[in-house]
Amino acid sequence: MASSVEDSVGHCSGAKVTVMRSSAAERNKASILDSVRRIIASDQPITVLEIGSGTGQHVTYLAEHLPFVTWQPSECDQKSLTSIKSYIQITQKANVLDPVWIDTRDPVGDWGRGALNGAPFDAALCINMLHVCEWKATEGLFKGCDRFLKKRGILIIYGPFKVEGEVCPENNEQLDSMLRQQNSEWGLRETAELKRCAASSGFVLENLIEMPSNHKTLVFRKSDD
């Protein structure tokens, strides 16, 4: 089922601030944390670029539990950027930078609009984006990460996917059909297509982790060329 997003009111220094709240983000944030912690497998200071940060729930939750990581959130709509800023204010996480504008459909040189001061990053994280964006955005994701990740950097992508062309179980088939009815360019991506797209930007699929609710975490590694 598609996730619901609603406005919610929080408090920062006694003042009310409005944030967006995703029920799906609340459900999956703990399992995503577990997978990211296993993938990073270190407590050394690193920087991570999150692409498509959505409401801001994930990045501030991850920042709380992975304090050695400096997080750079991003989004491509103003309401989401405002929500992310509000979550940062409410949680007061010093290891989350101000969000920047990134639309992966744009030329790579436009990423962050000159504000990606943490580049090159050790890793990038993209949660529940690829099935609700056009293919051009997926291509742009890999191109941009090639530009802004360090050699041997990792790109972590979480979401529902087709594996070897198969969509299962039934609820994922229904999700895929519903998305394609909404927009013919949306839908669950095939891992084989993603591997080919990744290879064109110098990435290889290093791991596929099974996740709750029939989602997966894909781990791509940038080459050292």
Coordinates of C-alpha atoms in Angstrom, one line a residue:
M1 CA 0.0 0.0 0.0
A2 CA 1.1 3.6 -0.6
S3 CA 2.3 5.4 2.5
S4 CA 0.3 8.1 4.0
V5 CA 1.9 11.5 4.8
E6 CA 0.2 14.0 7.1
D7 CA 1.1 17.2 8.8
S8 CA 1.9 17.2 12.5
V9 CA 2.8 19.8 15.1
G10 CA 6.0 19.6 17.1
H11 CA 7.7 22.0 19.5
C12 CA 11.1 23.6 19.4
S13 CA 12.2 25.9 22.2
G14 CA 8.6 26.4 23.2
A15 CA 7.5 27.4 19.7
K16 CA 5.2 25.2 17.5
V17 CA 6.7 23.9 14.2
T18 CA 4.9 22.0 11.5
V19 CA 6.4 18.7 10.3
M20 CA 5.3 16.1 7.8
R21 CA 4.8 12.6 9.2
S22 CA 4.9 9.4 7.2
S23 CA 3.4 6.3 8.7
A24 CA 5.7 4.1 6.5
A25 CA 8.8 5.9 7.8
E26 CA 7.7 5.2 11.3
R27 CA 7.3 1.5 10.5
N28 CA 10.5 0.9 8.7
K29 CA 13.0 3.2 10.3
A30 CA 14.3 0.6 12.8
S31 CA 14.9 -2.0 10.2
I32 CA 16.6 0.5 7.9
L33 CA 18.8 1.5 10.8
D34 CA 19.8 -2.1 11.4
S35 CA 20.7 -2.6 7.7
V36 CA 22.7 0.6 7.5
R37 CA 24.6 -0.2 10.7
R38 CA 25.6 -3.6 9.3
I39 CA 26.6 -2.1 6.0
I40 CA 28.8 0.6 7.5
A41 CA 30.2 -1.8 10.1
S42 CA 32.4 0.8 11.7
D43 CA 32.2 3.6 14.2
Q44 CA 34.7 5.8 12.5
P45 CA 33.5 9.3 11.5
I46 CA 32.0 9.3 8.0
T47 CA 29.7 11.5 5.9
V48 CA 26.6 10.3 4.2
L49 CA 24.4 12.0 1.6
E50 CA 20.8 11.2 1.8
I51 CA 18.9 11.6 -1.5
G52 CA 15.2 12.1 -1.3
S53 CA 15.0 12.6 2.5
G54 CA 11.2 13.0 2.4
T55 CA 9.8 14.2 5.7
G56 CA 13.1 14.1 7.6
Q57 CA 12.0 11.3 9.9
H58 CA 14.6 8.8 8.7
V59 CA 17.7 11.1 8.7
T60 CA 17.1 12.4 12.3
Y61 CA 16.4 8.9 13.6
L62 CA 19.5 7.6 12.0
A63 CA 21.5 10.5 13.3
E64 CA 20.4 9.8 16.8
H65 CA 21.6 6.2 16.7
L66 CA 24.6 6.7 14.5
P67 CA 26.2 9.8 16.0
F68 CA 29.6 9.2 14.3
V69 CA 27.9 9.8 10.9
T70 CA 27.5 13.4 9.6
W71 CA 24.3 13.4 7.5
Q72 CA 23.5 15.6 4.5
P73 CA 19.8 15.4 3.8
S74 CA 18.3 16.6 0.5
E75 CA 14.9 17.0 -1.3
C76 CA 13.4 18.5 -4.4
D77 CA 10.3 20.2 -3.0
Q78 CA 10.0 23.1 -0.6
K79 CA 7.5 21.5 1.8
S80 CA 9.8 18.5 2.4
L81 CA 12.8 20.8 2.9
T82 CA 10.8 22.8 5.5
S83 CA 9.8 19.6 7.3
I84 CA 13.4 18.3 7.4
K85 CA 14.6 21.6 8.9
S86 CA 11.8 21.4 11.5
Y87 CA 12.8 17.8 12.5
I88 CA 16.4 18.9 12.9
Q89 CA 15.3 21.8 15.1
I90 CA 13.1 19.5 17.2
T91 CA 15.6 16.7 17.6
Q92 CA 18.6 19.1 17.9
K93 CA 20.9 16.7 16.2
A94 CA 24.2 18.5 15.5
N95 CA 25.3 15.7 13.1
V96 CA 22.6 16.6 10.6
L97 CA 23.4 19.4 8.2
D98 CA 20.9 21.8 6.7
P99 CA 19.0 20.1 3.8
V100 CA 19.9 21.0 0.3
W101 CA 18.0 20.9 -3.0
I102 CA 18.7 17.9 -5.1
D103 CA 16.6 16.8 -8.0
T104 CA 18.3 13.8 -9.6
R105 CA 16.7 14.7 -12.9
D106 CA 18.8 17.8 -13.0
P107 CA 22.4 18.0 -14.4
V108 CA 24.8 16.7 -11.8
G109 CA 26.5 20.1 -11.6
D110 CA 23.2 21.5 -10.2
W111 CA 23.1 19.1 -7.2
G112 CA 22.9 21.0 -3.9
R113 CA 23.0 24.3 -5.8
G114 CA 26.6 24.8 -4.7
A115 CA 26.0 23.8 -1.1
L116 CA 27.3 20.3 -1.0
N117 CA 30.2 21.2 1.2
G118 CA 30.7 17.7 2.6
A119 CA 31.6 16.2 -0.8
P120 CA 33.1 13.8 -1.5
F121 CA 30.9 11.6 0.7
D122 CA 31.7 8.2 2.1
A123 CA 28.2 6.9 1.3
A124 CA 24.8 7.8 -0.1
L125 CA 21.4 6.6 1.1
C126 CA 18.2 6.6 -1.0
I127 CA 15.0 5.4 0.7
N128 CA 11.7 4.5 -1.2
M129 CA 12.4 6.8 -4.1
L130 CA 13.0 4.7 -7.3
H131 CA 9.5 3.3 -7.7
V132 CA 7.9 6.8 -7.5
C133 CA 10.1 8.6 -10.0
E134 CA 10.8 8.4 -13.7
W135 CA 13.8 6.4 -15.0
K136 CA 15.7 9.6 -15.8
A137 CA 15.8 10.2 -12.0
T138 CA 17.3 6.8 -11.4
E139 CA 20.0 7.3 -14.0
G140 CA 20.7 10.7 -12.5
L141 CA 21.0 9.1 -9.0
F142 CA 23.9 7.0 -10.2
K143 CA 25.5 9.7 -12.2
G144 CA 25.4 12.1 -9.2
C145 CA 26.8 9.6 -6.8
D146 CA 29.6 8.9 -9.2
R147 CA 30.4 12.6 -9.0
F148 CA 30.0 13.1 -5.2
L149 CA 31.1 9.8 -3.6
K150 CA 34.6 8.9 -2.8
K151 CA 36.3 6.0 -4.6
R152 CA 35.0 2.8 -3.2
G153 CA 32.0 4.7 -1.7
I154 CA 28.7 2.9 -1.3
L155 CA 25.2 3.7 -2.4
I156 CA 22.5 2.2 -0.3
I157 CA 19.0 2.0 -1.9
Y158 CA 16.0 0.7 0.0
G159 CA 12.6 -0.1 -1.4
P160 CA 10.4 -2.7 -3.2
F161 CA 12.0 -4.2 -6.3
K162 CA 11.5 -6.8 -9.0
V163 CA 14.2 -9.5 -8.8
E164 CA 15.0 -11.4 -12.0
G165 CA 11.8 -9.8 -13.4
E166 CA 9.5 -11.3 -10.8
V167 CA 7.3 -9.2 -8.5
C168 CA 6.2 -11.0 -5.4
P169 CA 4.2 -11.2 -3.2
E170 CA 0.8 -10.2 -4.3
N171 CA 0.8 -6.8 -2.4
N172 CA 3.9 -5.8 -4.3
E173 CA 2.2 -6.7 -7.6
Q174 CA -0.7 -4.5 -6.6
L175 CA 1.6 -1.7 -5.7
D176 CA 3.4 -1.9 -9.0
S177 CA 0.1 -1.9 -10.9
M178 CA -1.3 1.0 -8.9
L179 CA 1.9 3.1 -9.4
R180 CA 1.9 2.5 -13.2
Q181 CA -1.7 3.6 -13.4
Q182 CA -0.8 6.8 -11.6
N183 CA 2.2 7.4 -13.8
S184 CA 3.4 5.2 -16.7
E185 CA 7.0 6.0 -15.7
W186 CA 6.6 4.8 -12.1
G187 CA 6.7 1.3 -10.8
L188 CA 9.0 -1.3 -9.2
R189 CA 12.4 -1.4 -10.8
E190 CA 14.1 -4.6 -11.9
T191 CA 17.4 -5.3 -10.2
A192 CA 18.9 -6.4 -13.5
E193 CA 18.1 -2.9 -15.0
L194 CA 19.5 -1.2 -12.0
K195 CA 22.7 -3.2 -12.3
R196 CA 23.2 -2.1 -15.9
C197 CA 22.4 1.5 -15.0
A198 CA 24.8 1.4 -12.1
A199 CA 27.6 -0.1 -14.3
S200 CA 27.4 2.8 -16.7
S201 CA 28.3 5.1 -13.8
G202 CA 31.0 2.8 -12.4
F203 CA 29.0 1.0 -9.7
V204 CA 28.5 -2.7 -9.0
L205 CA 25.8 -4.4 -6.9
E206 CA 27.7 -5.7 -3.9
N207 CA 24.9 -7.0 -1.8
L208 CA 21.1 -7.5 -1.7
I209 CA 19.6 -7.6 1.8
E210 CA 16.1 -9.0 2.4
M211 CA 14.0 -6.6 4.5
P212 CA 10.6 -6.7 6.3
S213 CA 7.4 -6.1 4.3
N214 CA 9.0 -7.6 1.2
H215 CA 11.4 -4.7 0.7
K216 CA 15.1 -5.0 0.0
T217 CA 18.2 -3.0 0.6
L218 CA 20.6 -2.9 -2.4
V219 CA 24.2 -2.0 -1.8
F220 CA 26.2 -0.6 -4.7
R221 CA 29.9 0.0 -4.6
K222 CA 31.7 2.6 -6.6
S223 CA 34.8 1.5 -8.4
D224 CA 38.2 2.8 -7.4
D225 CA 39.1 4.0 -11.0

